[in-house]
Coordinates of C-alpha atoms in Angstrom, one line a residue:
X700 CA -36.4 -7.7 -3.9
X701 CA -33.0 -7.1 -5.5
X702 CA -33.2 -4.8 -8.3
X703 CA -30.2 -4.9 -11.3
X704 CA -27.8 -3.1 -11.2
X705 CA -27.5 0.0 -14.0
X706 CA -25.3 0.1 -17.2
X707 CA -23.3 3.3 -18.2
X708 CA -25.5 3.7 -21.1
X709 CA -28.2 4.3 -19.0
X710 CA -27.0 7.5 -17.5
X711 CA -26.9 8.9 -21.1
X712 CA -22.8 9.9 -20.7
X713 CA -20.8 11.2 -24.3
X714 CA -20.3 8.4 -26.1
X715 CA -16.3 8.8 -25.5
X716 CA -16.5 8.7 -21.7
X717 CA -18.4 5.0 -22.2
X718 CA -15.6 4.2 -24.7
X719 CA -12.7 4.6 -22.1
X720 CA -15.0 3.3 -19.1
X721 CA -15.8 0.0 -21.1
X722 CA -12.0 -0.4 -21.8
X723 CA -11.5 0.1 -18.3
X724 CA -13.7 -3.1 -18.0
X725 CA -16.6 -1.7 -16.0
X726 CA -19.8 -3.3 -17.1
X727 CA -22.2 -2.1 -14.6
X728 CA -22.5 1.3 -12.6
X729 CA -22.2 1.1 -8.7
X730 CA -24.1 2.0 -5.6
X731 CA -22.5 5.4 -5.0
X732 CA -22.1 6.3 -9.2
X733 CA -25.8 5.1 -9.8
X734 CA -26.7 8.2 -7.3
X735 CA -23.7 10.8 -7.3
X736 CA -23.7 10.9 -10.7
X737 CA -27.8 12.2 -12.0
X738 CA -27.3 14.5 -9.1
X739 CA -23.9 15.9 -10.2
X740 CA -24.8 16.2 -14.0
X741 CA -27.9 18.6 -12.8
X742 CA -25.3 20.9 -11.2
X743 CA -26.9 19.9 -8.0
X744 CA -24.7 20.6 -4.7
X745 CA -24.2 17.1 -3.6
X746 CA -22.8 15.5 -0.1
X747 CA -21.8 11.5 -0.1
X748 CA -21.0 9.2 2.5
X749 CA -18.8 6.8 0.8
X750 CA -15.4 5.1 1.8
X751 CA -12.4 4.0 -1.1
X752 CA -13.0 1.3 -3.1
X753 CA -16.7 2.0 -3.9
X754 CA -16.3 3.9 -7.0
X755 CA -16.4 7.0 -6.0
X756 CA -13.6 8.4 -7.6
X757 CA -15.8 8.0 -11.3
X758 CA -18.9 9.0 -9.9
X759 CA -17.1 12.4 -9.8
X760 CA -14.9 12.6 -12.3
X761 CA -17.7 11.7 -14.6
X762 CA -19.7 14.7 -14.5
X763 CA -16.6 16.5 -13.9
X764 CA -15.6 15.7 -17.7
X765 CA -19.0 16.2 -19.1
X766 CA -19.3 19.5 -17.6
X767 CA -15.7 20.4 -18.9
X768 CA -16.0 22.9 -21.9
X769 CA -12.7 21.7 -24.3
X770 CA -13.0 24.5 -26.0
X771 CA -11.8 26.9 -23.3
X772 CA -8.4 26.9 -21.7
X773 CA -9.3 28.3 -18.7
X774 CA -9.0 25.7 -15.6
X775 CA -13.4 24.7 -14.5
X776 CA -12.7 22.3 -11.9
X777 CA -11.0 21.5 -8.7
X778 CA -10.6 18.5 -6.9
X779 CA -9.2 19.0 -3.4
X780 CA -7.6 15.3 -1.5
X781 CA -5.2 15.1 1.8
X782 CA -2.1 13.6 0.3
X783 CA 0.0 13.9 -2.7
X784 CA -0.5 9.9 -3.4
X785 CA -4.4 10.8 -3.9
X786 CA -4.2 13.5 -6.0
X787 CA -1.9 11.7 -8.4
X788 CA -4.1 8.2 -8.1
X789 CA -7.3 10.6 -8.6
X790 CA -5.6 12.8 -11.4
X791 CA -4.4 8.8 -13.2
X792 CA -8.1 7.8 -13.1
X793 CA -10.0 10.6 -14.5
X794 CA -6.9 11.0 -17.1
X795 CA -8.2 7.5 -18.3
X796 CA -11.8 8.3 -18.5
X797 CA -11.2 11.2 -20.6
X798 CA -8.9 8.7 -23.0
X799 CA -10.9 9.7 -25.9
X800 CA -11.0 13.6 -24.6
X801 CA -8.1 14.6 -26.0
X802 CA -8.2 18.3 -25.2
X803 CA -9.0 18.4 -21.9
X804 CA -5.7 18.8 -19.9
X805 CA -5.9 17.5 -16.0
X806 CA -2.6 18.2 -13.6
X807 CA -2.5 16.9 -10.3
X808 CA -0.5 19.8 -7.9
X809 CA 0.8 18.9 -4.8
X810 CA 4.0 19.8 -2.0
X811 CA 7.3 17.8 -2.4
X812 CA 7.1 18.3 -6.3
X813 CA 9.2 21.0 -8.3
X814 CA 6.8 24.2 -8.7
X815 CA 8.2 25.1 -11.6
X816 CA 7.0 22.3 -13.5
X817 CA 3.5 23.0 -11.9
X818 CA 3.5 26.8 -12.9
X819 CA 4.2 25.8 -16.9
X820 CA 1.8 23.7 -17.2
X821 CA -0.7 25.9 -15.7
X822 CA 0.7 28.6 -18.1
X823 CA -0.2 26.2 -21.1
X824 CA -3.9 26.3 -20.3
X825 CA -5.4 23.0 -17.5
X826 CA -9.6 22.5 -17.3
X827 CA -9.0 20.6 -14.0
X828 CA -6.7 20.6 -11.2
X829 CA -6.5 18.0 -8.6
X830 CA -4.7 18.9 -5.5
X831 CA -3.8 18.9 -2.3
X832 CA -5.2 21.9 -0.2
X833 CA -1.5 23.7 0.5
X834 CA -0.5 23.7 -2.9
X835 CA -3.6 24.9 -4.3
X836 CA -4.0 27.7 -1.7
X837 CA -0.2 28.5 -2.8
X838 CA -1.2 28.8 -6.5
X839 CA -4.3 31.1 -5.7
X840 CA -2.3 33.1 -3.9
X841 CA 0.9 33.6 -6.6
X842 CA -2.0 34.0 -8.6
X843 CA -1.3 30.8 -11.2
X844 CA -4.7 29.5 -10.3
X845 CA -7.2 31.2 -11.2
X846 CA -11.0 30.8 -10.3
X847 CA -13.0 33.3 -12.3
X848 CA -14.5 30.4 -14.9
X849 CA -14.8 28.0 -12.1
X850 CA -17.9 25.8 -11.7
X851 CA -17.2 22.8 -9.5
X852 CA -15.3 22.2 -6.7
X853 CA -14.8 18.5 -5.0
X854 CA -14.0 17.8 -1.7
X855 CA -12.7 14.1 -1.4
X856 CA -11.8 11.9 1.9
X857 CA -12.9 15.8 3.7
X858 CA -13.0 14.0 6.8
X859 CA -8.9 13.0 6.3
X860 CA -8.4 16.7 5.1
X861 CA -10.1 17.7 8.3
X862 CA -7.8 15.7 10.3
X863 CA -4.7 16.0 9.0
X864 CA -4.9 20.1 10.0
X865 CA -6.2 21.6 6.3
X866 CA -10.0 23.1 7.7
X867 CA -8.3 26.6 7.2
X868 CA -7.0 26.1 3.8
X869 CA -10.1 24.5 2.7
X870 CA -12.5 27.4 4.0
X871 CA -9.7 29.8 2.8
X872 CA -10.4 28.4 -1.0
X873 CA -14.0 28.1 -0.5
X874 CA -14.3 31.4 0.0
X875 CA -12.3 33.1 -2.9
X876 CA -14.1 30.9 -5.7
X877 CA -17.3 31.8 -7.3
X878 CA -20.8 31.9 -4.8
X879 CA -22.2 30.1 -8.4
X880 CA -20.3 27.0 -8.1
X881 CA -21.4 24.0 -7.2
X882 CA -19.7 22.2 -4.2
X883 CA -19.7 18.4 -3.7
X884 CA -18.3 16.9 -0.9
X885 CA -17.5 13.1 -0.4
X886 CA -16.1 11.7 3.0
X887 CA -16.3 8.2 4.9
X888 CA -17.4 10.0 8.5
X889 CA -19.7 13.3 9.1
X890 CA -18.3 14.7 12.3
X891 CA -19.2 18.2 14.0
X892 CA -16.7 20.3 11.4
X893 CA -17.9 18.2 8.3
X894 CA -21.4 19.4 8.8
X895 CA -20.1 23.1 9.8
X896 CA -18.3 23.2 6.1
X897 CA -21.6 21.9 4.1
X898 CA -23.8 23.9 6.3
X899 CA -21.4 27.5 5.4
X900 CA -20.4 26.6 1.6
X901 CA -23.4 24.2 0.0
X902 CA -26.9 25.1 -1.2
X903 CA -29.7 22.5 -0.3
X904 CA -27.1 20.0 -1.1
X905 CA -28.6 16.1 -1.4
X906 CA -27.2 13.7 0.7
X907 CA -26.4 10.4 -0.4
X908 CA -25.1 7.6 1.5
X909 CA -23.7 3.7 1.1
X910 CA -25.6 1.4 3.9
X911 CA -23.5 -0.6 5.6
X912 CA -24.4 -3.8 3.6
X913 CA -22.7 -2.2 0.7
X914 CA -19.7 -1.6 2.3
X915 CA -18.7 -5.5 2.5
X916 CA -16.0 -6.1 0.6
X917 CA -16.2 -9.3 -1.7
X918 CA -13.9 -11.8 -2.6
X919 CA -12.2 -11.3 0.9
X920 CA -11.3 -14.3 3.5
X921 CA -11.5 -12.6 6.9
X922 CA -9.7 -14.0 10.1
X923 CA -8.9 -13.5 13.3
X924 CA -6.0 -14.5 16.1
X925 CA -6.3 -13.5 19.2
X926 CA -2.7 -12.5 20.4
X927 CA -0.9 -10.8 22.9
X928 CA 0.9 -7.6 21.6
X929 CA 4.5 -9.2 22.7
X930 CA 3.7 -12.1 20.4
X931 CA 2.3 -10.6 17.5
X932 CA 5.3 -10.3 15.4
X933 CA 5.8 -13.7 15.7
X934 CA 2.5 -14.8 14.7
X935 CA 2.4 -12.0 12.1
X936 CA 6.2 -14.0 10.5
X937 CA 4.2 -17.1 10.6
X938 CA 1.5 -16.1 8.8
X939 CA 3.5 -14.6 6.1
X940 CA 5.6 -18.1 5.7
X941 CA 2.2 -20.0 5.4
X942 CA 0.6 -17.6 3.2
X943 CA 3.5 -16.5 1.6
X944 CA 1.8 -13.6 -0.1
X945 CA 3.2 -11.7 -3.2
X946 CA 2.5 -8.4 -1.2
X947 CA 1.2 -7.2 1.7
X948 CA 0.0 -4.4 3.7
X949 CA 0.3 -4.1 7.3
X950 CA -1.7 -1.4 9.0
X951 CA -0.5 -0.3 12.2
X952 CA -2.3 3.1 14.3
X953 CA 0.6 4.6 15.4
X954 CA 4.1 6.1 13.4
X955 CA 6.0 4.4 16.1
X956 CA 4.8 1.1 15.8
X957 CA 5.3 1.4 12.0
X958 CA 9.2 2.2 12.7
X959 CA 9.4 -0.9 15.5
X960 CA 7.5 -3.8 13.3
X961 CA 9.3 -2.6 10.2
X962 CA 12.9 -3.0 12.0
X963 CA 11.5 -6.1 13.6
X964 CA 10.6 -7.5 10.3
X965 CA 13.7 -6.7 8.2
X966 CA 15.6 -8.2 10.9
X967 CA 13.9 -11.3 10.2
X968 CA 15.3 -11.3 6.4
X969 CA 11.7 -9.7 5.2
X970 CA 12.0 -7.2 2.1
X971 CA 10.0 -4.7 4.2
X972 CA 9.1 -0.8 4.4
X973 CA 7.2 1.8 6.5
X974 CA 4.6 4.5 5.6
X975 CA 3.6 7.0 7.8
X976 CA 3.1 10.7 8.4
X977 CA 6.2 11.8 9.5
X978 CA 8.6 10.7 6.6
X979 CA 9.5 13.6 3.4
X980 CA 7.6 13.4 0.4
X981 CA 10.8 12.1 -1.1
X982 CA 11.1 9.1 0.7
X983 CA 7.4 8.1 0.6
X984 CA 7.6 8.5 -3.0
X985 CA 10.6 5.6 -2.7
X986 CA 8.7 3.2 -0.9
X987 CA 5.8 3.2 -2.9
X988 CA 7.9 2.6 -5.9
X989 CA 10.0 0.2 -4.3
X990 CA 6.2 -1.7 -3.3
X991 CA 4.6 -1.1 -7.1
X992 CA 7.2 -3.2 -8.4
X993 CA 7.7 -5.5 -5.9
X994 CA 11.0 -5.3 -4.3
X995 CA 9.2 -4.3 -1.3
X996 CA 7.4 -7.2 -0.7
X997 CA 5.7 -6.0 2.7
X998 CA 4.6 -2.1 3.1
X999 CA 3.3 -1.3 6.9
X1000 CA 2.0 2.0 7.1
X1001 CA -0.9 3.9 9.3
X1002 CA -4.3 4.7 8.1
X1003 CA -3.5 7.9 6.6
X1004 CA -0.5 7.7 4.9
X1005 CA -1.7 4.6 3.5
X1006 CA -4.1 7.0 1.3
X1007 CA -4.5 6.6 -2.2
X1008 CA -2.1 3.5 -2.5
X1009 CA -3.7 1.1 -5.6
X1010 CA -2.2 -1.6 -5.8
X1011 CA -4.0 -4.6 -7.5
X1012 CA -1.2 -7.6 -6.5
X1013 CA -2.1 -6.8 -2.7
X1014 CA -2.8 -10.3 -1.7
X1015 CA -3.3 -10.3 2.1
X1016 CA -4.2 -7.3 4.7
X1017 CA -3.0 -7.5 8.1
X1018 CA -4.7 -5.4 11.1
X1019 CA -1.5 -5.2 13.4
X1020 CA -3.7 -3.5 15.1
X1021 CA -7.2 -2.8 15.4
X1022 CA -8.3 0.3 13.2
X1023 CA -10.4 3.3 15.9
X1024 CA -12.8 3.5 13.1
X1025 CA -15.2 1.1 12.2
X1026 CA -15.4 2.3 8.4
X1027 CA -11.1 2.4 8.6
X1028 CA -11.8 -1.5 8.5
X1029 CA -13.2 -1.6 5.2
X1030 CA -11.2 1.1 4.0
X1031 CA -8.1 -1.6 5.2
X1032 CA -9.1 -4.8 4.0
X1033 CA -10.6 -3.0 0.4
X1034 CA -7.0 -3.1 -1.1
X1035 CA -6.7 -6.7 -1.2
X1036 CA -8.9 -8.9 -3.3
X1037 CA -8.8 -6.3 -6.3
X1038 CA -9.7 -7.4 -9.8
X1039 CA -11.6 -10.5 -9.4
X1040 CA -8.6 -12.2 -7.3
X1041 CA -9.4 -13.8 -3.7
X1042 CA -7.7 -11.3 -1.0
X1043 CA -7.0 -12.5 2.6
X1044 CA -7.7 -9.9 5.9
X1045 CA -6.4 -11.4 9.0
X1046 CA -6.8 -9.4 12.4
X1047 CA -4.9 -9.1 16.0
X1048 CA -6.9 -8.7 18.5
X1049 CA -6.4 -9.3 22.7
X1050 CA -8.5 -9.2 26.0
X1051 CA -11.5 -6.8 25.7
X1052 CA -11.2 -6.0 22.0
X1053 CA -13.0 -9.0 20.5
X1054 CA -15.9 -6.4 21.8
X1055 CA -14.4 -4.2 19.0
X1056 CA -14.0 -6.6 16.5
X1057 CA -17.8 -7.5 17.3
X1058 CA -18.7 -4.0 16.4
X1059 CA -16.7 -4.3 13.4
X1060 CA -18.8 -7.0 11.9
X1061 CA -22.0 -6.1 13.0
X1062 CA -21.1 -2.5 10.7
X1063 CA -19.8 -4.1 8.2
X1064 CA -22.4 -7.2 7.7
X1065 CA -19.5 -9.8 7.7
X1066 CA -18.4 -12.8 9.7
X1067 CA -14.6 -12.5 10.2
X1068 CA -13.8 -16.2 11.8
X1069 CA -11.7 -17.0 14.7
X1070 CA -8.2 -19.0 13.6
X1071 CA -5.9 -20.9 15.9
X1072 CA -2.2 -19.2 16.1
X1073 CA -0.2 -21.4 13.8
X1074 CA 2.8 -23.5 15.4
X1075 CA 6.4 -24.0 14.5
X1076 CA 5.3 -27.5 12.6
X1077 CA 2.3 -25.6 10.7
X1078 CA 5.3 -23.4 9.4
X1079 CA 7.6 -26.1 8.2
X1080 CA 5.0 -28.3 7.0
X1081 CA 3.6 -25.4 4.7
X1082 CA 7.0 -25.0 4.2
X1083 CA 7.5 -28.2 2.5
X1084 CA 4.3 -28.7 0.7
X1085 CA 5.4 -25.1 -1.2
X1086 CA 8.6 -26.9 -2.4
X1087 CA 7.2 -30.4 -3.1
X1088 CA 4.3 -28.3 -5.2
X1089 CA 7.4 -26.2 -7.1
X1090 CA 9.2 -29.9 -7.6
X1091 CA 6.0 -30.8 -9.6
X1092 CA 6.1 -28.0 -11.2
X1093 CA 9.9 -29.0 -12.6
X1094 CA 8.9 -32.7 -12.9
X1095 CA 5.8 -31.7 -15.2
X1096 CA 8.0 -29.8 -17.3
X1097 CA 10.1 -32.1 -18.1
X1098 CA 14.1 -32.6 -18.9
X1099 CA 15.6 -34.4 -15.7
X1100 CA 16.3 -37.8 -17.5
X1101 CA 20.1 -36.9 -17.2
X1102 CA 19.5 -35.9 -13.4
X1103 CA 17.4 -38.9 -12.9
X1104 CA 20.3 -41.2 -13.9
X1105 CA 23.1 -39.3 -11.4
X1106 CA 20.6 -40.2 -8.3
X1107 CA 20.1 -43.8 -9.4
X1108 CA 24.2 -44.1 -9.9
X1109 CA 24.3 -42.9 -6.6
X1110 CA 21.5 -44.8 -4.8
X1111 CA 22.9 -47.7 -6.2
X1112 CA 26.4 -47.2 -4.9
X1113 CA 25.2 -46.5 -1.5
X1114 CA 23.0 -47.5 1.2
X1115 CA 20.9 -44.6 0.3
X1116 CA 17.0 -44.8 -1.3
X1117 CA 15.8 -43.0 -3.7
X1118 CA 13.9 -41.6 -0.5
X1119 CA 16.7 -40.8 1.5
X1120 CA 17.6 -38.4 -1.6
X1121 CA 14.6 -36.6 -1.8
X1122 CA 14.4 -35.9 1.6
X1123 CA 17.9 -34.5 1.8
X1124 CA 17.4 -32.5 -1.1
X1125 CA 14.7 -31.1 0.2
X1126 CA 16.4 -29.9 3.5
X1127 CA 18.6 -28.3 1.2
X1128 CA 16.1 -26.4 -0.1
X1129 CA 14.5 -25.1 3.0
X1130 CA 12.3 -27.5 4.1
X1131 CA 12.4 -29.0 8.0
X1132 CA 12.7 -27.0 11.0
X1133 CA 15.9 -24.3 11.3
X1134 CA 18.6 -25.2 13.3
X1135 CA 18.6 -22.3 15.5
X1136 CA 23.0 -23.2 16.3
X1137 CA 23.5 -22.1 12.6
X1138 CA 22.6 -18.4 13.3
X1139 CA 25.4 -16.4 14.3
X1140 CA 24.6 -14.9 17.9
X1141 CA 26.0 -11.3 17.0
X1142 CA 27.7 -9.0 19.7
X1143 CA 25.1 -6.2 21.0
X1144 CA 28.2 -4.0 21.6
X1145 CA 28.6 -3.5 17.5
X1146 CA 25.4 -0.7 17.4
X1147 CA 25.1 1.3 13.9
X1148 CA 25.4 4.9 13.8
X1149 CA 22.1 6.9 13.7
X1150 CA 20.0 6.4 10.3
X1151 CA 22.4 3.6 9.7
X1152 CA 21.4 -0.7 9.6
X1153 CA 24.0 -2.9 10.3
X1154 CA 24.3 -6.0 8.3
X1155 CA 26.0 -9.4 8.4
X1156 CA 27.9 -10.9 5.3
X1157 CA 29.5 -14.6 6.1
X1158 CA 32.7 -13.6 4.8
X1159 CA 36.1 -12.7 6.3
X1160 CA 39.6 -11.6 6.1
X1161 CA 40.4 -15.6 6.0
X1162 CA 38.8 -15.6 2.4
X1163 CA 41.2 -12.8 1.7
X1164 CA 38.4 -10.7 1.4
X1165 CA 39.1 -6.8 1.7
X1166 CA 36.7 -3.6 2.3
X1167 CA 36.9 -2.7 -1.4
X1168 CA 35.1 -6.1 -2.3
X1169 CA 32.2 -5.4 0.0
X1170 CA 31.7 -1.9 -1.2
X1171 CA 32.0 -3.3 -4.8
X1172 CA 29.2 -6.1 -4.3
X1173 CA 27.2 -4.1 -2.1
X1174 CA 27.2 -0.9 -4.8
X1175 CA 27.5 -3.0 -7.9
X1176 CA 24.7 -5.3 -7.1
X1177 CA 22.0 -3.3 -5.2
X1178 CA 23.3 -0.1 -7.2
X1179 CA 23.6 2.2 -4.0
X1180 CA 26.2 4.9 -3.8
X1181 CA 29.7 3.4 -3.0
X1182 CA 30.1 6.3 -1.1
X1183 CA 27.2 6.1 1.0
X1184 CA 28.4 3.3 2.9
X1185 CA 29.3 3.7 6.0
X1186 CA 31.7 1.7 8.8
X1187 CA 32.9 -1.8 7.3
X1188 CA 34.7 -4.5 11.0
X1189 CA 36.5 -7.2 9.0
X1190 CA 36.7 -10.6 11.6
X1191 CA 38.7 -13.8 9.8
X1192 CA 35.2 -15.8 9.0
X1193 CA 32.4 -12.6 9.0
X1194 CA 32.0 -9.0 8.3
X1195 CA 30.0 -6.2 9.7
X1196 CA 29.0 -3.0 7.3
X1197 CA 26.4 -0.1 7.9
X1198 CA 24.3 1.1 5.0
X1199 CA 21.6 3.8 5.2
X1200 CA 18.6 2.5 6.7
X1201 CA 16.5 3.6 3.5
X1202 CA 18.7 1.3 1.3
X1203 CA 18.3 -1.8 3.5
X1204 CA 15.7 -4.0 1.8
X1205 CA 17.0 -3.1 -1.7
X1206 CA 20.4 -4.2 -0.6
X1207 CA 18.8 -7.5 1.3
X1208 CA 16.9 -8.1 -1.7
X1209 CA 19.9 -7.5 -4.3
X1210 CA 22.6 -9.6 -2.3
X1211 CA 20.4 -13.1 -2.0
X1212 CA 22.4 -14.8 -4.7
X1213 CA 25.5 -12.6 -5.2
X1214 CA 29.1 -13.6 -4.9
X1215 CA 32.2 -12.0 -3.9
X1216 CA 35.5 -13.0 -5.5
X1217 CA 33.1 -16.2 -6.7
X1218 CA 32.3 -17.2 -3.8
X1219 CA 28.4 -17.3 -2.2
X1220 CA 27.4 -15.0 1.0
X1221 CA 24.5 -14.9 3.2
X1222 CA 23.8 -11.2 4.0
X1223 CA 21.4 -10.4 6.5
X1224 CA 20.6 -7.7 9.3
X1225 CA 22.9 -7.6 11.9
X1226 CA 20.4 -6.0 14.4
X1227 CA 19.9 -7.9 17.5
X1228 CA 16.6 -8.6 18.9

């Protein structure tokens, strides 16, 4: 028999903490809060199995607050996480449940950011740190984080932390903060060195865990193709024209397939970027703000880089490739169908891995259907009914009686219907098959320097177009550095320039509609396939 689900009222938290959680629009608790938190609040060592996306995030920071004196400046709380993009999304979320706490002051810390800016605001006097387990271990040993009034310590994704190299760090910290505290640990696995850390640094800790028919995401259309790797990026193109989703996340296992489907992609015209382990801080920090606000329209990054991105507008997952983890499925297809909206997962699988994908559902309590690969016609039909839904959309608005007179002037002077007009109009616009003969077949000899993309502009020395003008519409319209562009081959009827690699999608995005000397271009990457 089902039982109801709790409220936040009934687990007694301060009247302000329910304030900011009921403007966050939570109405009931979840699985994992319903049990992390009682346990928490008792100051009861705690290990739970939980994956992102089930709430886990306030069934800590929850007690965290309540346990927080205000009154002392002194930092009370740590919460350790394996990337900088956690410890910020963590640090934003228990920043909104203490709304209505002003004096409690939370800093995430992390590499890649100015430490000067870190070390003043832990001079001012911060109850809780959230951090990665580098930088904290940095602090404790300049001596800028203290532990002597410390009574919690959180250990989130540990299983991530393990992996990504940080066990030292984490039993380094462990061990220079009070033997009082009380230690909870949250991760989506329990392997062999999980077990070694609760079994050294907790006390009779209670173990909690989500069963598997919690873990199903909601809301979430799940599909799969099966497809040869040679022909996925093709099918993964289609899918994207039929779906065309506002954004989405492509999950790949390995750095180097990121880098190869992300150059395959933008040489297709898609506004795309890569995420994985091996890029600066600096330049993860770009593509994620480049994705937030949507001029990145498609992010395809691996399993752990992909930590802590939140994006609500995520409107389809694709598994490029099947995750090695069962839970890294649900932890994948979570970041789509966010805040009530209907998400789409769609899967690649070939030969002897539908025996994977099998597993996959039978841990995850979920059907995830087969789908036929979508043709060429499926394409340009979806195609077409976009634009002929758009033309209702203009019709219903209203405002074309003018227009509507200049067609019939025309149909009536020609042998032309009305029909005949439409139609060609909507070629115009996109609709119909390409003709493959209008794509310039560009010279392989022409390759960009390294960290440099080549690009195509339909404009020559014919137009009496000069290198000034394409630095000036490039710079002026993207808002790259004039100076960061690189070689610039003038023909009579096209152009070649290089940009940098990590301005390429800005620049593709920027230059769809621009003009040089008044005239209209089609820019595009010049990379051949």
């Amino acid at each position: 028999m089902k039982t109801e689900s709790l409220s936040f009222e009934q687990l007694q938290i301060s009247p302000e903490i329910l304030k900011a959680v009921k403007l966050m629009g939570f109405e009931t608790v979840s699985p994992i809060q319903e049990k992390a938190i009682p346990i928490m609040m008792a100051g009861k060592d705690l290990i739970g199995q939980a994956q992102t996306g089930t709430g886990k995030t306030a069934a800590f920071g929850i007690p965290l607050l309540e346990k927080i004196d205000p009154k002392s400046k002194k930092l009370q709380s740590i919460v350790l996480c394996p990337t900088r993009e956690l410890a910020v999304q963590i640090a934003e979320e228990i920043r909104t449940l203490a709304r209505y706490l002003s004096s409690i002051q939370i800093l995430p810390v992390y590499g890649g950011q100015d430490i000067v800016k870190q070390l003043r605001a832990l001079k001012a006097g911060v109850q809780l740190v959230v951090g990665t387990p580098g930088r904290v271990m940095d602090h404790m040993r300049r001596g800028t984080i203290r532990t002597d009034s410390l009574h919690t310590v959180v250990l989130d994704e540990a299983d991530e932390m393990l992996n990504m190299g940080f066990r030292e760090d984490i039993e380094t910290i462990l061990k220079e903060i009070p033997e009082n505290r009380q230690t909870v640990l949250f991760s989506a696995t329990m392997p062999q060195p999980i077990l070694d850390i609760t079994r050294h640094y907790q006390k009779d800790a209670e173990v909690i865990r989500i069963s598997k028919k919690e873990l199903t995401v909601p809301g979430i259309e799940q599909f799969y193709y099966e497809v040869s790797y040679k022909n996925r990026e093709e099918v993964l193109s289609r899918l994207l024209d039929i779906y065309s989703p506002k954004l989405s996340l492509v999950f790949c296992n390995t750095k180097k397939e990121v880098d190869l489907l992300v150059n395959a992609l933008l040489g297709r015209g898609y506004f795309a970027a890569g995420l994985h382990g091996d890029m600066k801080q600096e330049q993860r920090d770009r593509v994620m703000q480049g994705f937030r606000e949507g001029k990145t329209e498609i992010l395809v990054a691996t399993d752990i880089a992909a930590r802590g991105i939140d994006v609500e507008e995520v409107e389809a997952v694709f598994n490029y490739s099947l995750p090695q983890d069962d839970e890294y499925y649900v932890h994948r297809i979570g970041r789509t169908g966010r805040a009530g909206r209907v998400g789409h997962a769609f899967s690649f699988i070939w030969g002897r891995e539908i025996y994977k994908l099998r597993e996959i559902q039978s841990y995850c309590k979920t059907r995830i259907r087969a789908q036929d690969v979508p043709s060429l016609n499926d394409v340009a039909s979806t195609r077409i009914d976009h634009l002929l839904e758009k033309a209702e959309q203009v019709i219903a608005s209203g405002g074309l009686t003018d227009l509507i007179h200049a067609v019939e002037e025309r149909v009536n002077a020609s042998d032309y219907t009305a029909a005949d007009m439409a139609a060609a109009f909507l070629k115009m616009s996109g609709g119909g098959k390409e003709d493959s003969s209008e794509i310039p077949e560009l010279d392989p000899s022409f390759p960009s320097k390294s960290g440099m993309v080549r690009l195509f502009i339909n404009i020559g020395k014919k137009q009496k177009i000069r290198p000034r003008d394409i630095v000036g519409a490039l710079a002026g319209e993207s808002g790259i550095p004039g100076k960061s562009i690189g070689t610039i081959d003038m023909y009579d009827k096209y152009t070649f320039v290089d940009i940098p690699k990590e301005y390429a999608a800005d620049v593709l995005h920027a230059m769809r509609h621009a003009r040089i000397k008044g005239r209209p271009i089609a820019v595009e990457p010049a990379s051949k396939k």
